Amino acid sequence: MLKLDFHPAGRHFLQIPGPSPVPDRILRAMSYPTIDHRGPEFAVLGLKVLEGIKKIFKTQQPVVIYPASGTGAWEAALTNTLSPGDTVLMFETGHFATLWKQMAERLGLKPEFLGLPGIEGWRRGVQADMIEKRLREDAQHAIKAVCVVHNETSTGVTSDIAAVRRAIDAAGHPALLLVDTISGLASADYRHDEWGVDVTISGSQKGLMLPPGISFNAVSAKALAASGHARLPRSFWGWAEIIEMNKSGYWPYTPNTNLLYGLCEALDMLQDEGLDNVFARHRRLGEACRRAVRTWGLEIQCADPAVYSPVLTGVMMPEGVDADAVRKIIYERFDLSLGTGLGKVKGRMFRIGHLGDCNDLTLLAALAGCEMGLRIAGVPLKDSGLPAAMEYLAAQPNVVSLKAA
Ligand SMILES: *Cc1c(COP(=O)(O)O)cnc(C)c1O
């Protein structure tokens, strides 16, 4: 076993926006023995998860499951659909959008990075009108894909994917639409088919409540057709062979068997709660969290209430306060992990995750830890934020209560 310096009593509070806490049910499901990935039992599991995951993406089309982190599925989406030197239009919503753009550069693509100036772009979601304008200028159709992050995990800002689809259609442009919802899937409403997304990328360790290690590409017919002539090198990531073997419930290589047990359990749990209830629970926890932050007198990273993330809340520190020093106090004193500021906002903010296996009291405990840590760090607070969150949660019962069950 990994030897820790000490074992603190009670549960660790993992309130980072992914990995999110893994429920006991899923941990137990994952402890089943690993089986023969070419045997008959495996096909039952394979077909069940391949079919079940489609409901979460809201798609009738194939969803490819990779034994890789989300970053791998980003690469799969680009290499399956594009050719060396292709121009791709990417939108700067935050750190994850920036990393995806760096990957496109490394793969030999030519990303154009659209965005609002300075830190503004990191406080608001995608600006679909900017995408429409740029696509209208591209009369030669040099742009082959538009890439957008649905839930920007570095900031706590979502993007309106349906609006991006409308922008592409309004410009009459044939570019593919590639969307990263690695941290949005199964926490925020997402509709691969209805929104006309060509490739949706997601991962296991956020809303799906699994450990890190598997990731996804939901693939439209148009994307599949593009993969037939896309020339970026790919082997492990190639869709065609995987989709072909998936038809009988198998993979061309050894899939992540135990994570697929976990996925099977997660799909059951999401189905039992009901996806709409899952989304409502996340929205409600997000609202409670923001009420606490506002009552503290601190600013929320997301500056547009229309696109607040239901997954996490970015909390900005007053001038001169190092957010990571505050996080360190909270971790050491209260065994509570918060997300660090990434990229342009490093040290300026921290992130409270309220996704996945999280309920009212988990959130309130996390807020209590934050509040105590902020006070110890000497951050001036206008008022205690906990009562504001408590009042809201008490007045707005969760859709699914134990009484109703
Ligand atoms: C977590 C995350 C990633 C990176 O996924 P990994 O599993 O760490 O490779 C990319 N994009 C977004 C929006 C994320 O939240």
Short mmCIF file of C-alpha atoms and ligand atoms in Angstrom, two decimals:
data_model
loop_
_atom_site.label_atom_id
_atom_site.label_comp_id
_atom_site.label_asym_id
_atom_site.label_seq_id
_atom_site.Cartn_x
_atom_site.Cartn_y
_atom_site.Cartn_z
CA MET A 1 0.00 0.00 0.00
CA LEU A 2 0.96 3.57 -0.57
CA LYS A 3 2.44 4.79 2.69
CA LEU A 4 1.01 8.10 3.82
CA ASP A 5 2.61 10.14 6.58
CA PHE A 6 -0.56 9.90 8.60
CA HIS A 7 -4.13 8.75 8.17
CA PRO A 8 -6.57 11.51 8.96
CA ALA A 9 -9.87 10.41 10.49
CA GLY A 10 -13.04 10.69 8.43
CA ARG A 11 -13.44 11.14 4.69
CA HIS A 12 -11.27 13.33 2.57
CA PHE A 13 -13.33 16.03 0.82
CA LEU A 14 -12.43 15.83 -2.86
CA GLN A 15 -14.05 19.03 -4.08
CA ILE A 16 -11.91 19.55 -7.17
CA PRO A 17 -13.78 19.62 -10.48
CA GLY A 18 -12.53 16.21 -11.44
CA PRO A 19 -11.60 13.61 -10.52
CA SER A 20 -14.84 13.73 -8.55
CA PRO A 21 -15.57 11.37 -5.63
CA VAL A 22 -16.22 7.79 -6.73
CA PRO A 23 -19.34 6.34 -5.05
CA ASP A 24 -18.93 3.09 -3.09
CA ARG A 25 -21.31 1.33 -5.47
CA ILE A 26 -18.97 2.05 -8.36
CA LEU A 27 -15.84 1.08 -6.40
CA ARG A 28 -17.45 -2.23 -5.52
CA ALA A 29 -18.53 -2.87 -9.10
CA MET A 30 -14.96 -2.22 -10.20
CA SER A 31 -13.63 -4.83 -7.80
CA TYR A 32 -15.16 -7.74 -9.76
CA PRO A 33 -12.45 -10.00 -11.18
CA THR A 34 -11.02 -8.97 -14.54
CA ILE A 35 -12.41 -11.31 -17.22
CA ASP A 36 -11.28 -12.53 -20.64
CA HIS A 37 -11.77 -9.58 -22.98
CA ARG A 38 -12.35 -12.01 -25.86
CA GLY A 39 -14.74 -14.27 -23.95
CA PRO A 40 -18.54 -14.43 -24.22
CA GLU A 41 -19.20 -12.65 -20.89
CA PHE A 42 -17.24 -9.67 -22.04
CA ALA A 43 -19.48 -9.02 -25.03
CA VAL A 44 -22.49 -8.66 -22.72
CA LEU A 45 -20.66 -5.95 -20.75
CA GLY A 46 -19.28 -4.31 -23.91
CA LEU A 47 -22.64 -4.09 -25.67
CA LYS A 48 -24.35 -2.84 -22.52
CA VAL A 49 -21.98 0.07 -21.92
CA LEU A 50 -21.71 0.99 -25.62
CA GLU A 51 -25.50 1.20 -25.83
CA GLY A 52 -26.01 2.80 -22.43
CA ILE A 53 -23.49 5.60 -22.90
CA LYS A 54 -25.40 6.82 -25.99
CA LYS A 55 -28.27 7.93 -23.74
CA ILE A 56 -25.89 10.13 -21.78
CA PHE A 57 -24.59 11.83 -24.95
CA LYS A 58 -28.17 11.89 -26.27
CA THR A 59 -27.12 10.28 -29.50
CA GLN A 60 -28.13 7.37 -31.75
CA GLN A 61 -24.67 7.37 -33.32
CA PRO A 62 -21.55 5.44 -32.32
CA VAL A 63 -19.68 6.38 -29.15
CA VAL A 64 -16.07 5.20 -29.11
CA ILE A 65 -14.63 4.34 -25.68
CA TYR A 66 -10.84 4.62 -25.25
CA PRO A 67 -8.70 3.37 -22.37
CA ALA A 68 -7.19 6.85 -22.02
CA SER A 69 -7.68 10.12 -20.19
CA GLY A 70 -9.67 12.92 -21.80
CA THR A 71 -6.56 14.29 -23.48
CA GLY A 72 -6.34 11.11 -25.54
CA ALA A 73 -9.92 11.57 -26.73
CA TRP A 74 -9.06 15.17 -27.77
CA GLU A 75 -6.27 13.75 -29.93
CA ALA A 76 -8.59 11.09 -31.33
CA ALA A 77 -11.15 13.71 -32.37
CA LEU A 78 -8.52 15.79 -34.22
CA THR A 79 -6.56 12.96 -35.85
CA ASN A 80 -9.63 11.10 -37.08
CA THR A 81 -11.16 14.07 -38.84
CA LEU A 82 -8.35 16.37 -40.04
CA SER A 83 -5.30 16.50 -42.32
CA PRO A 84 -1.85 18.08 -41.85
CA GLY A 85 -1.99 21.87 -42.24
CA ASP A 86 -5.76 22.13 -41.89
CA THR A 87 -7.03 25.36 -40.36
CA VAL A 88 -9.19 24.87 -37.28
CA LEU A 89 -11.13 27.62 -35.53
CA MET A 90 -10.84 27.24 -31.76
CA PHE A 91 -12.38 29.47 -29.13
CA GLU A 92 -10.44 30.66 -26.08
CA THR A 93 -12.69 30.04 -23.08
CA GLY A 94 -9.90 29.18 -20.62
CA HIS A 95 -7.03 26.86 -19.85
CA PHE A 96 -8.51 23.68 -21.33
CA ALA A 97 -9.34 25.41 -24.60
CA THR A 98 -5.71 26.65 -24.62
CA LEU A 99 -4.31 23.15 -24.05
CA TRP A 100 -6.45 21.74 -26.84
CA LYS A 101 -5.15 24.47 -29.15
CA GLN A 102 -1.54 23.60 -28.21
CA MET A 103 -2.29 20.00 -29.08
CA ALA A 104 -3.65 21.03 -32.49
CA GLU A 105 -0.38 22.93 -33.14
CA ARG A 106 1.74 19.94 -32.12
CA LEU A 107 -0.25 17.70 -34.45
CA GLY A 108 0.56 19.97 -37.40
CA LEU A 109 -2.79 21.73 -37.65
CA LYS A 110 -3.16 25.50 -37.99
CA PRO A 111 -5.40 26.63 -35.15
CA GLU A 112 -6.87 30.12 -35.21
CA PHE A 113 -7.61 31.10 -31.64
CA LEU A 114 -10.63 33.39 -31.41
CA GLY A 115 -11.58 35.02 -28.16
CA LEU A 116 -12.33 38.12 -26.15
CA PRO A 117 -9.29 40.17 -25.12
CA GLY A 118 -7.30 39.50 -21.94
CA ILE A 119 -9.05 37.85 -19.07
CA GLU A 120 -12.57 38.74 -20.38
CA GLY A 121 -12.64 35.56 -22.48
CA TRP A 122 -11.99 33.57 -19.33
CA ARG A 123 -15.10 35.01 -17.68
CA ARG A 124 -17.67 34.48 -20.44
CA GLY A 125 -18.57 31.57 -22.66
CA VAL A 126 -18.16 31.20 -26.40
CA GLN A 127 -19.17 34.19 -28.52
CA ALA A 128 -21.07 32.50 -31.34
CA ASP A 129 -21.33 35.76 -33.32
CA MET A 130 -17.53 35.96 -33.54
CA ILE A 131 -17.47 32.42 -34.95
CA GLU A 132 -20.20 33.26 -37.47
CA LYS A 133 -18.35 36.39 -38.61
CA ARG A 134 -15.06 34.51 -39.08
CA LEU A 135 -16.77 31.69 -40.98
CA ARG A 136 -18.51 34.17 -43.28
CA GLU A 137 -15.11 35.63 -44.18
CA ASP A 138 -13.83 32.16 -45.04
CA ALA A 139 -15.40 31.96 -48.49
CA GLN A 140 -12.84 29.34 -49.62
CA HIS A 141 -13.80 27.04 -46.72
CA ALA A 142 -10.20 26.78 -45.51
CA ILE A 143 -11.50 26.20 -41.98
CA LYS A 144 -12.15 22.51 -41.53
CA ALA A 145 -13.38 22.40 -37.95
CA VAL A 146 -14.74 24.60 -35.16
CA CYS A 147 -13.61 23.48 -31.69
CA VAL A 148 -15.36 24.59 -28.51
CA VAL A 149 -15.20 23.56 -24.84
CA HIS A 150 -18.73 23.09 -23.45
CA ASN A 151 -17.88 23.34 -19.75
CA GLU A 152 -14.60 25.20 -19.20
CA THR A 153 -13.34 23.50 -16.06
CA SER A 154 -10.63 26.09 -15.45
CA THR A 155 -13.13 28.91 -14.96
CA GLY A 156 -16.62 27.55 -14.21
CA VAL A 157 -18.13 28.94 -17.40
CA THR A 158 -20.27 26.99 -19.87
CA SER A 159 -20.69 27.64 -23.58
CA ASP A 160 -23.87 27.58 -25.64
CA ILE A 161 -23.19 24.78 -28.11
CA ALA A 162 -26.57 25.09 -29.86
CA ALA A 163 -25.69 28.73 -30.60
CA VAL A 164 -22.39 27.66 -32.18
CA ARG A 165 -24.28 25.19 -34.39
CA ARG A 166 -26.65 27.97 -35.45
CA ALA A 167 -23.67 30.23 -36.20
CA ILE A 168 -22.05 27.61 -38.45
CA ASP A 169 -25.36 27.01 -40.25
CA ALA A 170 -26.09 30.73 -40.60
CA ALA A 171 -22.69 31.18 -42.28
CA GLY A 172 -23.51 28.23 -44.55
CA HIS A 173 -20.11 26.77 -43.69
CA PRO A 174 -19.25 23.05 -43.97
CA ALA A 175 -16.76 22.95 -41.05
CA LEU A 176 -17.10 20.12 -38.55
CA LEU A 177 -18.14 20.98 -35.00
CA LEU A 178 -15.93 19.37 -32.33
CA VAL A 179 -16.95 19.84 -28.70
CA ASP A 180 -15.13 19.00 -25.46
CA THR A 181 -17.63 18.17 -22.72
CA ILE A 182 -15.14 16.23 -20.64
CA SER A 183 -16.38 17.91 -17.47
CA GLY A 184 -19.92 18.68 -18.60
CA LEU A 185 -21.25 15.25 -19.50
CA ALA A 186 -23.70 13.78 -16.98
CA SER A 187 -23.68 17.02 -14.96
CA ALA A 188 -24.98 19.60 -17.44
CA ASP A 189 -27.53 19.05 -20.20
CA TYR A 190 -25.82 17.90 -23.38
CA ARG A 191 -27.36 16.88 -26.72
CA HIS A 192 -24.94 15.48 -29.29
CA ASP A 193 -27.55 14.78 -31.99
CA GLU A 194 -29.94 17.67 -31.43
CA TRP A 195 -27.12 20.23 -31.37
CA GLY A 196 -25.59 18.80 -34.54
CA VAL A 197 -22.19 18.13 -32.99
CA ASP A 198 -19.82 16.08 -35.15
CA VAL A 199 -17.45 14.84 -32.46
CA THR A 200 -18.15 15.09 -28.74
CA ILE A 201 -15.24 14.38 -26.44
CA SER A 202 -15.70 13.32 -22.84
CA GLY A 203 -13.98 11.55 -19.97
CA SER A 204 -14.76 9.31 -17.03
CA GLN A 205 -13.59 11.16 -13.93
CA LYS A 206 -15.98 14.11 -13.83
CA GLY A 207 -19.77 13.80 -14.07
CA LEU A 208 -19.65 10.06 -14.69
CA MET A 209 -18.22 9.59 -11.16
CA LEU A 210 -15.57 7.09 -12.30
CA PRO A 211 -11.85 7.10 -11.68
CA PRO A 212 -9.77 8.59 -14.52
CA GLY A 213 -8.86 6.20 -17.31
CA ILE A 214 -11.53 6.00 -19.99
CA SER A 215 -12.67 8.64 -22.43
CA PHE A 216 -15.09 9.01 -25.30
CA ASN A 217 -15.72 10.23 -28.82
CA ALA A 218 -19.35 10.45 -29.92
CA VAL A 219 -19.18 10.49 -33.71
CA SER A 220 -21.64 11.88 -36.27
CA ALA A 221 -22.12 10.38 -39.73
CA LYS A 222 -20.43 13.47 -41.20
CA ALA A 223 -17.39 13.02 -38.91
CA LEU A 224 -17.22 9.34 -39.79
CA ALA A 225 -17.25 10.24 -43.49
CA ALA A 226 -14.49 12.82 -42.89
CA SER A 227 -12.37 10.16 -41.18
CA GLY A 228 -12.36 8.24 -44.46
CA HIS A 229 -10.15 10.88 -46.11
CA ALA A 230 -8.49 12.66 -43.15
CA ARG A 231 -4.73 12.27 -43.41
CA LEU A 232 -3.34 12.96 -39.93
CA PRO A 233 -1.54 9.79 -38.81
CA ARG A 234 -3.50 7.66 -36.37
CA SER A 235 -3.39 4.04 -35.39
CA PHE A 236 -4.49 3.44 -31.79
CA TRP A 237 -7.09 6.23 -32.10
CA GLY A 238 -8.56 5.13 -35.45
CA TRP A 239 -12.34 4.92 -35.23
CA ALA A 240 -13.08 2.49 -38.08
CA GLU A 241 -11.54 -0.63 -36.58
CA ILE A 242 -12.92 0.07 -33.10
CA ILE A 243 -16.46 0.77 -34.30
CA GLU A 244 -16.38 -2.38 -36.40
CA MET A 245 -15.35 -4.60 -33.47
CA ASN A 246 -17.69 -2.78 -31.06
CA LYS A 247 -20.62 -4.14 -33.11
CA SER A 248 -20.08 -7.48 -31.37
CA GLY A 249 -19.13 -5.94 -28.00
CA TYR A 250 -15.35 -6.21 -28.33
CA TRP A 251 -12.32 -3.94 -28.91
CA PRO A 252 -9.29 -4.38 -31.19
CA TYR A 253 -7.04 -4.23 -28.09
CA THR A 254 -7.49 -4.88 -24.36
CA PRO A 255 -10.11 -2.45 -23.09
CA ASN A 256 -10.20 -1.18 -19.51
CA THR A 257 -12.39 -4.01 -18.18
CA ASN A 258 -12.74 -2.86 -14.58
CA LEU A 259 -13.52 0.72 -15.54
CA LEU A 260 -16.20 -0.64 -17.85
CA TYR A 261 -17.76 -2.44 -14.84
CA GLY A 262 -17.71 0.93 -13.13
CA LEU A 263 -19.23 2.62 -16.17
CA CYS A 264 -22.01 0.02 -16.24
CA GLU A 265 -22.82 0.84 -12.60
CA ALA A 266 -22.61 4.60 -13.20
CA LEU A 267 -25.07 4.32 -16.10
CA ASP A 268 -27.50 2.47 -13.82
CA MET A 269 -27.13 5.12 -11.13
CA LEU A 270 -27.70 7.99 -13.58
CA GLN A 271 -30.67 6.17 -15.09
CA ASP A 272 -32.20 5.52 -11.64
CA GLU A 273 -31.89 9.17 -10.59
CA GLY A 274 -33.01 10.36 -14.03
CA LEU A 275 -30.77 12.58 -16.14
CA ASP A 276 -33.00 15.62 -15.74
CA ASN A 277 -32.91 15.18 -11.97
CA VAL A 278 -29.13 14.86 -12.10
CA PHE A 279 -28.91 18.15 -14.01
CA ALA A 280 -31.36 19.86 -11.61
CA ARG A 281 -29.30 18.67 -8.63
CA HIS A 282 -26.14 20.15 -10.14
CA ARG A 283 -27.83 23.48 -10.95
CA ARG A 284 -29.21 23.71 -7.44
CA LEU A 285 -25.84 22.99 -5.80
CA GLY A 286 -24.20 25.53 -8.11
CA GLU A 287 -26.71 28.20 -7.09
CA ALA A 288 -26.21 27.45 -3.37
CA CYS A 289 -22.45 27.68 -3.79
CA ARG A 290 -22.65 31.02 -5.61
CA ARG A 291 -24.94 32.45 -2.93
CA ALA A 292 -22.30 31.62 -0.31
CA VAL A 293 -19.51 33.16 -2.41
CA ARG A 294 -21.48 36.36 -2.99
CA THR A 295 -22.32 36.64 0.70
CA TRP A 296 -18.62 36.35 1.51
CA GLY A 297 -18.30 39.41 -0.73
CA LEU A 298 -16.00 37.56 -3.15
CA GLU A 299 -16.30 37.66 -6.90
CA ILE A 300 -17.33 34.69 -9.05
CA GLN A 301 -15.01 34.03 -12.01
CA CYS A 302 -17.95 33.62 -14.40
CA ALA A 303 -19.18 37.13 -15.22
CA ASP A 304 -22.26 36.10 -17.22
CA PRO A 305 -25.10 34.59 -15.13
CA ALA A 306 -26.57 33.00 -18.27
CA VAL A 307 -23.59 30.62 -18.47
CA TYR A 308 -22.78 29.78 -14.84
CA SER A 309 -21.40 26.25 -14.67
CA PRO A 310 -23.44 23.72 -12.68
CA VAL A 311 -20.21 21.72 -12.28
CA LEU A 312 -17.92 24.08 -10.41
CA THR A 313 -17.61 27.65 -9.15
CA GLY A 314 -14.47 29.74 -9.62
CA VAL A 315 -13.86 32.02 -6.64
CA MET A 316 -11.70 35.09 -7.27
CA MET A 317 -9.42 36.35 -4.52
CA PRO A 318 -9.11 40.02 -3.60
CA GLU A 319 -6.03 41.83 -4.96
CA GLY A 320 -2.88 40.69 -3.16
CA VAL A 321 -4.24 37.35 -1.87
CA ASP A 322 -2.57 34.19 -3.21
CA ALA A 323 -5.39 31.73 -3.88
CA ASP A 324 -3.00 28.77 -3.66
CA ALA A 325 -1.88 29.81 -0.17
CA VAL A 326 -5.55 29.80 0.89
CA ARG A 327 -6.04 26.39 -0.72
CA LYS A 328 -3.01 25.05 1.13
CA ILE A 329 -4.44 26.13 4.50
CA ILE A 330 -7.82 24.57 3.68
CA TYR A 331 -6.18 21.31 2.62
CA GLU A 332 -3.88 21.06 5.63
CA ARG A 333 -6.41 22.11 8.24
CA PHE A 334 -9.63 20.56 6.93
CA ASP A 335 -8.59 17.71 4.59
CA LEU A 336 -10.49 19.42 1.76
CA SER A 337 -9.09 19.57 -1.79
CA LEU A 338 -10.08 22.52 -3.97
CA GLY A 339 -9.11 23.16 -7.59
CA THR A 340 -6.15 25.44 -8.25
CA GLY A 341 -6.25 28.39 -10.63
CA LEU A 342 -4.88 27.32 -14.03
CA GLY A 343 -2.96 29.28 -16.66
CA LYS A 344 -3.87 32.97 -16.81
CA VAL A 345 -5.70 32.85 -13.47
CA LYS A 346 -3.07 30.91 -11.48
CA GLY A 347 -2.96 32.22 -7.93
CA ARG A 348 -5.89 34.55 -8.62
CA MET A 349 -8.74 32.13 -7.93
CA PHE A 350 -9.61 28.68 -6.65
CA ARG A 351 -12.35 26.33 -7.81
CA ILE A 352 -15.02 24.54 -5.79
CA GLY A 353 -16.26 21.40 -7.52
CA HIS A 354 -19.92 20.45 -6.95
CA LEU A 355 -20.24 17.64 -9.44
CA GLY A 356 -20.95 13.95 -9.52
CA ASP A 357 -21.57 12.21 -6.22
CA CYS A 358 -22.28 15.40 -4.29
CA ASN A 359 -25.26 16.37 -2.14
CA ASP A 360 -26.41 19.24 0.07
CA LEU A 361 -24.30 18.35 3.07
CA THR A 362 -21.19 17.58 1.01
CA LEU A 363 -21.43 21.07 -0.45
CA LEU A 364 -22.13 22.71 2.90
CA ALA A 365 -19.13 20.95 4.45
CA ALA A 366 -16.95 22.14 1.59
CA LEU A 367 -18.25 25.69 1.99
CA ALA A 368 -17.59 25.53 5.74
CA GLY A 369 -14.01 24.41 5.05
CA CYS A 370 -13.57 27.26 2.56
CA GLU A 371 -15.01 29.83 4.93
CA MET A 372 -12.82 28.78 7.85
CA GLY A 373 -9.74 28.67 5.63
CA LEU A 374 -10.46 32.09 4.13
CA ARG A 375 -10.75 33.56 7.64
CA ILE A 376 -7.54 31.87 8.83
CA ALA A 377 -5.79 33.23 5.73
CA GLY A 378 -6.98 36.72 6.69
CA VAL A 379 -9.15 37.23 3.62
CA PRO A 380 -11.71 39.90 4.57
CA LEU A 381 -15.22 38.43 4.26
CA LYS A 382 -18.33 40.60 4.27
CA ASP A 383 -20.39 37.99 6.04
CA SER A 384 -20.67 34.25 6.66
CA GLY A 385 -21.75 32.57 3.39
CA LEU A 386 -22.99 29.34 4.93
CA PRO A 387 -26.40 30.63 6.08
CA ALA A 388 -27.12 31.89 2.56
CA ALA A 389 -26.39 28.47 1.09
CA MET A 390 -28.33 26.70 3.87
CA GLU A 391 -31.38 28.90 3.47
CA TYR A 392 -31.47 28.31 -0.27
CA LEU A 393 -31.04 24.53 0.01
CA ALA A 394 -33.63 24.25 2.78
CA ALA A 395 -36.19 26.29 0.85
CA GLN A 396 -35.63 24.41 -2.43
CA PRO A 397 -35.95 20.69 -1.80
CA ASN A 398 -34.00 18.47 -4.14
CA VAL A 399 -36.18 16.90 -6.85
CA VAL A 400 -35.33 13.42 -5.63
CA SER A 401 -35.80 13.18 -1.88
CA LEU A 402 -35.55 10.06 0.26
CA LYS A 403 -39.23 10.46 1.10
CA ALA A 404 -40.20 10.29 -2.56
CA ALA A 405 -38.05 7.19 -3.14
C1 LIG B 1 -10.37 17.34 -17.29
C2 LIG B 1 -10.49 18.05 -18.58
C3 LIG B 1 -9.63 17.80 -19.67
C4 LIG B 1 -8.45 16.89 -19.56
O1 LIG B 1 -8.80 15.59 -19.36
P1 LIG B 1 -7.75 14.54 -18.79
O2 LIG B 1 -8.62 13.39 -18.41
O3 LIG B 1 -7.06 15.21 -17.64
O4 LIG B 1 -6.80 14.21 -19.87
C5 LIG B 1 -9.86 18.47 -20.85
N1 LIG B 1 -10.88 19.34 -20.97
C6 LIG B 1 -11.70 19.61 -19.96
C7 LIG B 1 -12.81 20.60 -20.17
C8 LIG B 1 -11.54 18.99 -18.74
O5 LIG B 1 -12.36 19.26 -17.71
#
